[in-house]
Amino acid sequence: MPLPYFLSIIVFWFLLALIFQFLNRMKIDERLQATLQMVADSVMVSLVVYITGGVDSFFYFLFPVVILMGTVVLSRLGPYQLAALCFVEATLVLMLPFAGVVRSYSIEEPSLDALQFKIATNLAAFMAVAFLAGKLSDTLRRTDAELRDRAGQLEDLRALNQDIVESMRGGLITTDLDGRILLLNSPGAEILGISFADVAGRRVGTLFPGIVTPLNSETTTAREELVWTGPDGEQRHLGFSMAPLTRNGAVDGFVYSFQDVTQLKQLQSEIQLKDRMARSEEHTSELQSRFGISYAVFCL
């Protein structure tokens, strides 16, 4: 084997890799780049096989490797076209030295029958690799497309759920089975005057004194009211309810929903006050009416 030629081919192959890496960063047509790289690699493999002995070379396995890579980066027919190109190149590497067109580096001169058998073996092997690798590549592409589609659907579903949670007029808190806060929606943060980062991981009982995480995961509390003091010291009346959070039929945590009913409580107080005042006025008028009748009778 002419070692200087072999080393020159290896160095040139590395230079080609650097050139293709540079072209890849330039965002040139990817399909064109892939085709050029596969063709260049097949040519370099042919040169390596020729320099290292031709029919006696140990580097014939590089042809199937190139075909395998072609199934990854080329179109559906690309691997078969690349396999045909590798077969032509391998045939030329075998026949040109045998015909005396180029110098032979093999240890012994093979017979014509041996060359024909080698050529037939190459054809069967290269096409088999292209077929099997193409089938595997198609399966991987379909699987990747299905995964991308399902991932997109999952992302859309998550976005929809997030939009629903954020569009609620009331507050929403979700916790795990231990009562640690996992979610606080924006309306709830606005009602409480705090951010989710301030309460994430805290127990719900520390945020709402008097609220205890139920021991029974099937417990559902009816709506109740509590007085909550915010960070600014202002007291708010909250309507509160709790329900278990189920996932795949199993209870995974709890959902707490609440609304700010402070204005409603104030309105109820005003209505009750006005009702008492109206009753007081009616009572006063009745007393005045009775007093006037009694005075008239007295005068008579």
Tab-separated table of C-alpha atoms in Angstrom:
chain	number	residue	atom	x	y	z
A	1	MET	CA	0.000	0.000	0.000
A	2	PRO	CA	1.415	3.420	-0.928
A	3	LEU	CA	1.279	5.076	2.477
A	4	PRO	CA	1.714	8.694	1.189
A	5	TYR	CA	-1.294	8.271	-1.124
A	6	PHE	CA	-3.361	6.763	1.683
A	7	LEU	CA	-2.513	9.580	4.106
A	8	SER	CA	-3.198	12.172	1.407
A	9	ILE	CA	-6.671	10.704	0.842
A	10	ILE	CA	-7.450	10.737	4.574
A	11	VAL	CA	-6.289	14.362	4.940
A	12	PHE	CA	-8.308	15.408	1.889
A	13	TRP	CA	-11.349	13.621	3.330
A	14	PHE	CA	-11.063	15.638	6.555
A	15	LEU	CA	-10.771	18.826	4.497
A	16	LEU	CA	-13.969	17.899	2.677
A	17	ALA	CA	-15.704	17.462	6.019
A	18	LEU	CA	-14.603	20.945	7.080
A	19	ILE	CA	-15.787	22.393	3.770
A	20	PHE	CA	-19.203	20.768	4.109
A	21	GLN	CA	-19.445	21.968	7.711
A	22	PHE	CA	-18.779	25.508	6.506
A	23	LEU	CA	-21.402	25.173	3.760
A	24	ASN	CA	-23.889	23.844	6.271
A	25	ARG	CA	-23.499	26.981	8.391
A	26	MET	CA	-24.117	29.104	5.315
A	27	LYS	CA	-27.645	27.639	5.101
A	28	ILE	CA	-27.272	26.504	1.499
A	29	ASP	CA	-29.866	24.089	0.080
A	30	GLU	CA	-29.767	21.118	2.472
A	31	ARG	CA	-30.848	18.572	-0.152
A	32	LEU	CA	-28.081	19.669	-2.510
A	33	GLN	CA	-25.522	19.544	0.300
A	34	ALA	CA	-26.640	16.061	1.331
A	35	THR	CA	-26.326	14.789	-2.238
A	36	LEU	CA	-22.862	16.300	-2.654
A	37	GLN	CA	-21.653	14.879	0.646
A	38	MET	CA	-22.899	11.361	-0.097
A	39	VAL	CA	-21.376	11.365	-3.586
A	40	ALA	CA	-18.080	12.733	-2.254
A	41	ASP	CA	-18.008	10.132	0.537
A	42	SER	CA	-18.642	7.290	-1.912
A	43	VAL	CA	-15.793	8.525	-4.122
A	44	MET	CA	-13.446	8.788	-1.134
A	45	VAL	CA	-14.395	5.270	-0.012
A	46	SER	CA	-13.618	4.003	-3.505
A	47	LEU	CA	-10.190	5.614	-3.380
A	48	VAL	CA	-9.484	4.137	0.058
A	49	VAL	CA	-10.552	0.659	-1.109
A	50	TYR	CA	-8.410	0.949	-4.246
A	51	ILE	CA	-5.289	2.157	-2.394
A	52	THR	CA	-5.621	-0.526	0.294
A	53	GLY	CA	-5.643	-3.465	-2.092
A	54	GLY	CA	-8.859	-3.420	-4.112
A	55	VAL	CA	-10.232	-6.951	-3.938
A	56	ASP	CA	-8.099	-7.615	-0.831
A	57	SER	CA	-9.113	-4.388	0.990
A	58	PHE	CA	-10.599	-4.526	4.480
A	59	PHE	CA	-12.519	-1.258	3.939
A	60	TYR	CA	-15.416	-2.582	1.834
A	61	PHE	CA	-17.633	-2.143	4.910
A	62	LEU	CA	-17.443	1.638	4.304
A	63	PHE	CA	-19.721	1.315	1.250
A	64	PRO	CA	-22.683	0.022	3.339
A	65	VAL	CA	-21.953	2.733	5.920
A	66	VAL	CA	-22.277	5.408	3.241
A	67	ILE	CA	-25.535	3.829	2.027
A	68	LEU	CA	-26.873	3.775	5.597
A	69	MET	CA	-26.100	7.463	5.996
A	70	GLY	CA	-27.792	8.102	2.654
A	71	THR	CA	-31.068	6.667	3.985
A	72	VAL	CA	-30.958	9.286	6.747
A	73	VAL	CA	-30.202	12.433	4.740
A	74	LEU	CA	-31.512	11.629	1.232
A	75	SER	CA	-34.994	11.277	-0.203
A	76	ARG	CA	-36.806	7.943	-0.546
A	77	LEU	CA	-35.113	6.984	-3.852
A	78	GLY	CA	-31.789	8.469	-2.776
A	79	PRO	CA	-30.448	5.341	-1.000
A	80	TYR	CA	-31.071	3.157	-4.069
A	81	GLN	CA	-29.387	5.679	-6.341
A	82	LEU	CA	-26.476	5.895	-3.913
A	83	ALA	CA	-26.277	2.080	-3.725
A	84	ALA	CA	-26.134	1.932	-7.519
A	85	LEU	CA	-23.355	4.549	-7.543
A	86	CYS	CA	-21.399	2.615	-4.891
A	87	PHE	CA	-21.832	-0.574	-6.925
A	88	VAL	CA	-20.473	1.105	-10.077
A	89	GLU	CA	-17.514	2.529	-8.153
A	90	ALA	CA	-16.762	-0.795	-6.450
A	91	THR	CA	-16.949	-2.543	-9.828
A	92	LEU	CA	-14.522	-0.046	-11.361
A	93	VAL	CA	-12.136	-0.515	-8.426
A	94	LEU	CA	-12.159	-4.255	-9.144
A	95	MET	CA	-12.129	-4.263	-12.954
A	96	LEU	CA	-9.767	-1.404	-13.841
A	97	PRO	CA	-6.733	-2.961	-12.079
A	98	PHE	CA	-7.665	-6.380	-13.495
A	99	ALA	CA	-7.770	-4.922	-17.030
A	100	GLY	CA	-4.453	-3.188	-16.476
A	101	VAL	CA	-5.878	0.314	-16.897
A	102	VAL	CA	-4.563	1.371	-13.480
A	103	ARG	CA	-1.986	-0.106	-11.154
A	104	SER	CA	-3.124	-2.957	-8.932
A	105	TYR	CA	-2.303	-2.893	-5.207
A	106	SER	CA	-3.776	-6.332	-4.394
A	107	ILE	CA	-1.512	-9.013	-2.962
A	108	GLU	CA	-2.440	-11.585	-5.598
A	109	GLU	CA	-4.088	-11.177	-8.970
A	110	PRO	CA	-7.661	-12.517	-8.672
A	111	SER	CA	-9.292	-14.659	-11.308
A	112	LEU	CA	-12.171	-13.474	-13.438
A	113	ASP	CA	-14.563	-15.852	-11.667
A	114	ALA	CA	-13.535	-14.422	-8.284
A	115	LEU	CA	-14.090	-10.882	-9.533
A	116	GLN	CA	-17.495	-11.761	-10.936
A	117	PHE	CA	-18.485	-13.360	-7.639
A	118	LYS	CA	-17.234	-10.286	-5.743
A	119	ILE	CA	-19.187	-7.979	-8.060
A	120	ALA	CA	-22.394	-10.012	-7.672
A	121	THR	CA	-21.906	-10.077	-3.900
A	122	ASN	CA	-21.465	-6.301	-3.840
A	123	LEU	CA	-24.630	-5.771	-5.887
A	124	ALA	CA	-26.717	-7.983	-3.593
A	125	ALA	CA	-25.226	-6.524	-0.411
A	126	PHE	CA	-25.533	-2.874	-1.433
A	127	MET	CA	-29.128	-3.207	-2.619
A	128	ALA	CA	-30.094	-5.222	0.471
A	129	VAL	CA	-28.608	-2.554	2.732
A	130	ALA	CA	-30.423	0.174	0.784
A	131	PHE	CA	-33.742	-1.712	0.989
A	132	LEU	CA	-33.571	-2.617	4.686
A	133	ALA	CA	-32.195	0.754	5.756
A	134	GLY	CA	-34.827	2.499	3.611
A	135	LYS	CA	-37.595	0.546	5.321
A	136	LEU	CA	-36.168	1.398	8.732
A	137	SER	CA	-35.758	5.038	7.757
A	138	ASP	CA	-39.370	5.240	6.524
A	139	THR	CA	-40.570	3.729	9.784
A	140	LEU	CA	-38.525	6.221	11.778
A	141	ARG	CA	-39.820	9.116	9.672
A	142	ARG	CA	-43.438	8.040	10.179
A	143	THR	CA	-42.856	7.592	13.892
A	144	ASP	CA	-41.209	10.994	14.115
A	145	ALA	CA	-44.122	12.595	12.218
A	146	GLU	CA	-46.642	10.921	14.549
A	147	LEU	CA	-44.699	12.043	17.614
A	148	ARG	CA	-44.528	15.600	16.287
A	149	ASP	CA	-48.262	15.552	15.579
A	150	ARG	CA	-49.095	14.211	19.033
A	151	ALA	CA	-46.714	16.672	20.642
A	152	GLY	CA	-48.435	19.487	18.752
A	153	GLN	CA	-51.859	18.258	19.862
A	154	LEU	CA	-50.654	17.974	23.455
A	155	GLU	CA	-49.226	21.486	23.310
A	156	ASP	CA	-52.509	22.817	21.884
A	157	LEU	CA	-54.435	21.049	24.640
A	158	ARG	CA	-52.146	22.498	27.290
A	159	ALA	CA	-52.539	25.962	25.807
A	160	LEU	CA	-56.331	25.534	25.752
A	161	ASN	CA	-56.392	24.386	29.366
A	162	GLN	CA	-54.175	27.291	30.351
A	163	ASP	CA	-56.430	29.741	28.508
A	164	ILE	CA	-59.489	28.302	30.246
A	165	VAL	CA	-57.870	28.547	33.664
A	166	GLU	CA	-56.668	32.090	33.036
A	167	SER	CA	-60.049	33.166	31.620
A	168	MET	CA	-61.960	32.220	34.747
A	169	ARG	CA	-63.470	35.163	36.609
A	170	GLY	CA	-62.654	33.601	39.957
A	171	GLY	CA	-59.497	32.338	41.567
A	172	LEU	CA	-58.254	28.783	41.195
A	173	ILE	CA	-55.646	26.927	43.224
A	174	THR	CA	-54.540	23.335	42.694
A	175	THR	CA	-52.537	21.362	45.232
A	176	ASP	CA	-51.092	17.904	45.610
A	177	LEU	CA	-52.375	15.380	48.123
A	178	ASP	CA	-50.262	17.023	50.842
A	179	GLY	CA	-51.859	20.393	50.204
A	180	ARG	CA	-48.837	22.029	48.569
A	181	ILE	CA	-49.810	24.668	46.022
A	182	LEU	CA	-49.044	23.730	42.407
A	183	LEU	CA	-51.040	26.364	40.514
A	184	LEU	CA	-52.541	29.794	41.077
A	185	ASN	CA	-54.255	31.423	38.117
A	186	SER	CA	-53.928	35.125	37.285
A	187	PRO	CA	-57.438	36.159	38.464
A	188	GLY	CA	-56.739	34.418	41.775
A	189	ALA	CA	-53.393	36.196	42.127
A	190	GLU	CA	-55.142	39.506	41.403
A	191	ILE	CA	-57.816	38.815	44.012
A	192	LEU	CA	-55.252	37.908	46.657
A	193	GLY	CA	-52.785	40.625	45.657
A	194	ILE	CA	-49.888	38.146	45.471
A	195	SER	CA	-48.039	36.283	42.711
A	196	PHE	CA	-47.814	32.572	42.131
A	197	ALA	CA	-44.073	32.674	42.868
A	198	ASP	CA	-44.889	33.857	46.391
A	199	VAL	CA	-47.046	30.835	47.211
A	200	ALA	CA	-45.636	28.043	45.028
A	201	GLY	CA	-44.885	24.990	47.167
A	202	ARG	CA	-46.549	26.409	50.278
A	203	ARG	CA	-49.323	24.547	52.028
A	204	VAL	CA	-52.759	25.924	51.368
A	205	GLY	CA	-53.395	26.130	55.113
A	206	THR	CA	-50.624	28.736	55.502
A	207	LEU	CA	-52.236	30.877	52.817
A	208	PHE	CA	-55.803	30.481	54.084
A	209	PRO	CA	-55.812	29.942	57.855
A	210	GLY	CA	-58.556	27.556	58.832
A	211	ILE	CA	-58.455	25.620	55.551
A	212	VAL	CA	-57.252	22.085	56.292
A	213	THR	CA	-56.234	19.558	53.668
A	214	PRO	CA	-58.800	16.751	53.921
A	215	LEU	CA	-57.612	13.333	54.962
A	216	ASN	CA	-60.157	11.665	52.702
A	217	SER	CA	-59.318	12.293	49.060
A	218	GLU	CA	-62.996	11.913	48.120
A	219	THR	CA	-64.071	14.842	50.319
A	220	THR	CA	-65.881	17.718	48.629
A	221	THR	CA	-66.688	20.850	50.614
A	222	ALA	CA	-69.730	22.989	49.973
A	223	ARG	CA	-69.303	26.687	49.372
A	224	GLU	CA	-68.271	28.574	52.497
A	225	GLU	CA	-67.038	32.050	53.288
A	226	LEU	CA	-63.948	33.206	55.103
A	227	VAL	CA	-62.311	36.512	55.902
A	228	TRP	CA	-58.843	36.793	54.401
A	229	THR	CA	-56.303	39.488	55.194
A	230	GLY	CA	-54.107	40.432	52.245
A	231	PRO	CA	-50.484	41.623	52.262
A	232	ASP	CA	-51.706	45.217	52.368
A	233	GLY	CA	-53.662	44.508	55.574
A	234	GLU	CA	-57.037	44.874	53.839
A	235	GLN	CA	-59.625	42.274	54.727
A	236	ARG	CA	-61.534	40.530	51.974
A	237	HIS	CA	-64.514	38.203	52.115
A	238	LEU	CA	-63.904	35.131	49.967
A	239	GLY	CA	-66.414	32.548	48.843
A	240	PHE	CA	-64.565	29.242	48.998
A	241	SER	CA	-65.100	25.658	47.813
A	242	MET	CA	-62.915	22.567	47.414
A	243	ALA	CA	-63.110	19.430	45.252
A	244	PRO	CA	-60.730	16.516	44.588
A	245	LEU	CA	-58.546	16.682	41.469
A	246	THR	CA	-58.710	13.384	39.575
A	247	ARG	CA	-56.367	12.106	36.855
A	248	ASN	CA	-57.018	8.832	35.047
A	249	GLY	CA	-59.632	7.942	37.628
A	250	ALA	CA	-57.327	8.449	40.625
A	251	VAL	CA	-57.282	11.410	42.989
A	252	ASP	CA	-54.071	13.338	42.412
A	253	GLY	CA	-54.713	16.456	44.471
A	254	PHE	CA	-57.305	19.099	45.259
A	255	VAL	CA	-58.847	22.088	43.514
A	256	TYR	CA	-59.766	25.203	45.493
A	257	SER	CA	-61.948	27.807	43.802
A	258	PHE	CA	-62.716	31.160	45.361
A	259	GLN	CA	-64.311	34.511	44.543
A	260	ASP	CA	-64.036	37.936	46.105
A	261	VAL	CA	-67.464	38.630	47.611
A	262	THR	CA	-66.391	41.706	49.590
A	263	GLN	CA	-68.535	44.109	47.553
A	264	LEU	CA	-71.456	41.686	47.750
A	265	LYS	CA	-71.134	41.564	51.525
A	266	GLN	CA	-70.992	45.367	51.649
A	267	LEU	CA	-74.075	45.579	49.447
A	268	GLN	CA	-75.887	43.106	51.679
A	269	SER	CA	-74.917	45.164	54.715
A	270	GLU	CA	-76.209	48.330	53.059
A	271	ILE	CA	-79.465	46.630	52.124
A	272	GLN	CA	-79.886	45.314	55.650
A	273	LEU	CA	-79.143	48.776	57.052
A	274	LYS	CA	-81.667	50.415	54.740
A	275	ASP	CA	-84.204	47.730	55.624
A	276	ARG	CA	-83.719	48.418	59.334
A	277	MET	CA	-84.005	52.161	58.752
A	278	ALA	CA	-87.185	51.661	56.722
A	279	ARG	CA	-88.671	49.526	59.482
A	280	SER	CA	-87.669	52.123	62.042
A	281	GLU	CA	-89.376	54.868	60.040
A	282	GLU	CA	-92.521	52.755	59.680
A	283	HIS	CA	-92.521	52.133	63.408
A	284	THR	CA	-92.036	55.847	64.115
A	285	SER	CA	-94.872	56.773	61.740
A	286	GLU	CA	-97.137	54.233	63.395
A	287	LEU	CA	-96.326	55.647	66.810
A	288	GLN	CA	-96.961	59.172	65.588
A	289	SER	CA	-100.260	58.114	64.093
A	290	ARG	CA	-101.323	56.440	67.315
A	291	PHE	CA	-100.223	59.461	69.341
A	292	GLY	CA	-102.229	61.796	67.112
A	293	ILE	CA	-105.413	59.726	67.464
A	294	SER	CA	-104.996	59.549	71.209
A	295	TYR	CA	-104.498	63.331	71.417
A	296	ALA	CA	-107.641	63.974	69.341
A	297	VAL	CA	-109.708	61.744	71.544
A	298	PHE	CA	-108.330	63.486	74.604
A	299	CYS	CA	-109.300	66.883	73.233
A	300	LEU	CA	-112.844	65.715	72.534
